[in-house]
Short mmCIF file of C-alpha atoms in Angstrom, two decimals:
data_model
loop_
_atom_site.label_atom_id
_atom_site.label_comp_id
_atom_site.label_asym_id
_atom_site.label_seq_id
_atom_site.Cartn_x
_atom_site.Cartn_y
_atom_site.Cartn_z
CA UNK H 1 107.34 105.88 200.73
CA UNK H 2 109.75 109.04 200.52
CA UNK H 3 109.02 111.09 197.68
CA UNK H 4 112.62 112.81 196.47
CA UNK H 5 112.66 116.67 197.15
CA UNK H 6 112.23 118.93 194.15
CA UNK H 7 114.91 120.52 192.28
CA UNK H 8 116.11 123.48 194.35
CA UNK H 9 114.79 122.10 197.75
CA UNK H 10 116.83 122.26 200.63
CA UNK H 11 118.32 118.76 201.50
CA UNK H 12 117.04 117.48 204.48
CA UNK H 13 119.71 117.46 207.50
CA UNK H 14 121.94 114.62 208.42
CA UNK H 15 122.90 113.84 211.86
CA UNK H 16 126.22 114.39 211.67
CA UNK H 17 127.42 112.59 215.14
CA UNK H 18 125.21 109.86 214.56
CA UNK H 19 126.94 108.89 211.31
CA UNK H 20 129.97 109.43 212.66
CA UNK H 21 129.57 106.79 215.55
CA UNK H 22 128.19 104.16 213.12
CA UNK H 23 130.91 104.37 211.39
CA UNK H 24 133.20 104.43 214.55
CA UNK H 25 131.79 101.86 216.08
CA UNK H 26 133.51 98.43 217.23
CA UNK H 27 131.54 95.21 216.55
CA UNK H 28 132.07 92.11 218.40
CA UNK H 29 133.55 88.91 216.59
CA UNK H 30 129.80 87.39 216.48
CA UNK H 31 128.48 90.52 214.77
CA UNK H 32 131.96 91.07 213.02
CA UNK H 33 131.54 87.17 211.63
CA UNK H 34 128.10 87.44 211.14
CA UNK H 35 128.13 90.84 208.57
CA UNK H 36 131.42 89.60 206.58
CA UNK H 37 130.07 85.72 206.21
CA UNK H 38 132.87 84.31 208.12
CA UNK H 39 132.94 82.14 211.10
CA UNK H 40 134.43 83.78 214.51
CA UNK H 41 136.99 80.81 214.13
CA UNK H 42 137.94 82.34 211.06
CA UNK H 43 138.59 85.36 212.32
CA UNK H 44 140.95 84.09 215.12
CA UNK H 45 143.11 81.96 212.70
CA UNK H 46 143.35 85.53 210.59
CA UNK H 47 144.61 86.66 214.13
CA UNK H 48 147.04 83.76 214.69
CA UNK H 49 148.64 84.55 211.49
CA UNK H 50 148.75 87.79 211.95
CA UNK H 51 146.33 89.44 209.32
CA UNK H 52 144.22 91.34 211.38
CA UNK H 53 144.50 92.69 215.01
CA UNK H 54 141.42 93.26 216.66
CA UNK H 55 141.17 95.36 219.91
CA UNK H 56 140.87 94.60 222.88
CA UNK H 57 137.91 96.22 225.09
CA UNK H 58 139.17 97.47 229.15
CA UNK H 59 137.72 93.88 229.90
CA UNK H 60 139.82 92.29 227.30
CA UNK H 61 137.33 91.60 224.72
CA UNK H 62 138.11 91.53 220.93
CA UNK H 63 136.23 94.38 219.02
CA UNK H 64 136.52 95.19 215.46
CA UNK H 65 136.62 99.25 214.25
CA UNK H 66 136.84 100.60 211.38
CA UNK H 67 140.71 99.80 210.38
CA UNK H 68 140.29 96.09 211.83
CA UNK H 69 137.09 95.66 209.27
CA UNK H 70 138.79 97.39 206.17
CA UNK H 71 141.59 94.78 206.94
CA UNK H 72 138.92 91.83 207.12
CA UNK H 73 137.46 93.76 203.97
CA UNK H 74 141.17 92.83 202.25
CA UNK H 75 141.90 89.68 203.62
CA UNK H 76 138.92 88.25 202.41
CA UNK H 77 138.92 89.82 198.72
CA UNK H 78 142.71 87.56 198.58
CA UNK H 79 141.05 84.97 199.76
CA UNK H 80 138.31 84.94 197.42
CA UNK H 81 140.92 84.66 194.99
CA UNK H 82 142.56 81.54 196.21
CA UNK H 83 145.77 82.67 197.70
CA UNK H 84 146.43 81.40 200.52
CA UNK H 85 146.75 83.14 204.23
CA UNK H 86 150.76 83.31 203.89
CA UNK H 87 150.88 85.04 200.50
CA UNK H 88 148.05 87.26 201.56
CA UNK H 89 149.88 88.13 205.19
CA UNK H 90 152.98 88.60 202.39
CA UNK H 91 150.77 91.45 200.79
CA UNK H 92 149.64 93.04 203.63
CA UNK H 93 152.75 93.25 205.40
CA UNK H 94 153.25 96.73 206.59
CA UNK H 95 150.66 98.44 204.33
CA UNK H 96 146.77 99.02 204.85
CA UNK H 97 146.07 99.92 201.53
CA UNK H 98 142.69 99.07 200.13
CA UNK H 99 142.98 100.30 197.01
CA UNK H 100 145.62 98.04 195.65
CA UNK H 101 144.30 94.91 196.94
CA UNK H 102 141.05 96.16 194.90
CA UNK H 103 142.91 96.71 192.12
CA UNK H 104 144.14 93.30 192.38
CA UNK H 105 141.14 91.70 192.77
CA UNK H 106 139.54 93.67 190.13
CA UNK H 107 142.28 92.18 187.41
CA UNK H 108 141.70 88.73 188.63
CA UNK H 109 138.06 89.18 188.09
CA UNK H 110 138.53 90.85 184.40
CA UNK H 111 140.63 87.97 183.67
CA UNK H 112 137.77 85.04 185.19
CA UNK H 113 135.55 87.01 183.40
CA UNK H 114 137.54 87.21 179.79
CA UNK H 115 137.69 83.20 180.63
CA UNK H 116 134.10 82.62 181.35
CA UNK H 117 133.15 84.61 178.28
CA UNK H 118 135.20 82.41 175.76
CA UNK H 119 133.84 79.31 177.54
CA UNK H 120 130.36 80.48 177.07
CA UNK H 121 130.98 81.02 173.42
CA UNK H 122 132.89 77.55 172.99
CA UNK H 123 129.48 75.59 175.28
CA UNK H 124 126.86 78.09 173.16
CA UNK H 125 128.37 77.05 169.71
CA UNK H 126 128.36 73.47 170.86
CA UNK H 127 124.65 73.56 171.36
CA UNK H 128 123.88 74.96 168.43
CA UNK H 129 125.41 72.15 166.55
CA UNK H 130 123.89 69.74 168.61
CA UNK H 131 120.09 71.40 168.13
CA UNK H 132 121.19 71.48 164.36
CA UNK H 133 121.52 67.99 164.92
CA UNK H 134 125.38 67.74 164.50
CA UNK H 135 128.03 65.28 165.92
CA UNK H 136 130.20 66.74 168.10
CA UNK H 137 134.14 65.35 167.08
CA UNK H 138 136.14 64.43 169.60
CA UNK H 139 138.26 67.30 168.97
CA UNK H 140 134.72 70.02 169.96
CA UNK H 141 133.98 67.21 173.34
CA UNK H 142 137.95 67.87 174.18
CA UNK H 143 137.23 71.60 174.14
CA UNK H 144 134.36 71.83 176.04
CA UNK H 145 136.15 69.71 178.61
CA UNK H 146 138.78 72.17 178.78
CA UNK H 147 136.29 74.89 179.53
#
């Protein structure tokens, strides 16, 4: 194990290049698929609609750099909340930009999460009556189908 240096130690060096061609460096659709949990059929339908554009190698191969993995990085942060591949190709029409697709995502979360919290009150308070060896009314069994 790698202890941490002490305060006022030098930091030890980076390679430089070598980060810099990790983070340069084109994946194939297997690997591509493989890293983002999608299928490499997945990531041609993105293509056929026109959400991502991978490039092609000199022997005509698709590869996937940086910009073409920040776009799968989008695409699938939509998808993950439900809308489907026209609305999302609607939203990324002509910009690239990560940060408001994030910032969508992020509200849409807050929100499931605002929802899930008031459902685990409503389900909590519902066993509590039923270990205190309550009825539930139809009214409490409508509610916590609701939730």
């Amino acid at each position: 194990m790698a202890l941490a240096p002490s305060p006022g130690a030098t930091p030890p060096l980076v390679d430089v290049d070598r980060l810099k061609t990790a983070m340069n460096r084109f994946l194939s659709p297997s690997e591509t698929a493989r890293r983002f949990g999608v299928t490499t059929k997945a990531l041609r339908l993105y293509e056929r609609h026109g959400l991502i554009a991978p490039v092609r190698s000199a022997s005509g191969w698709r590869t996937y750099g940086p910009a073409q993995v920040t776009r799968l990085v989008q695409i699938l942060a939509l998808k993950r909340l439900g809308l489907p591949l026209a609305r999302i190709a609607q939203l990324l029409a002509g910009r690239d930009d990560l940060g408001a697709v994030l910032a969508l995502q992020e509200d849409v979360l807050a929100q499931d999460s605002q929802r899930l919290s008031r459902a685990l009150a409503v389900v909590r308070g519902a066993r509590r009556r039923l270990a205190a060896g309550t009825v539930l009314s139809i009214d409490d069994l409508a509610t916590l189908a609701k939730e």
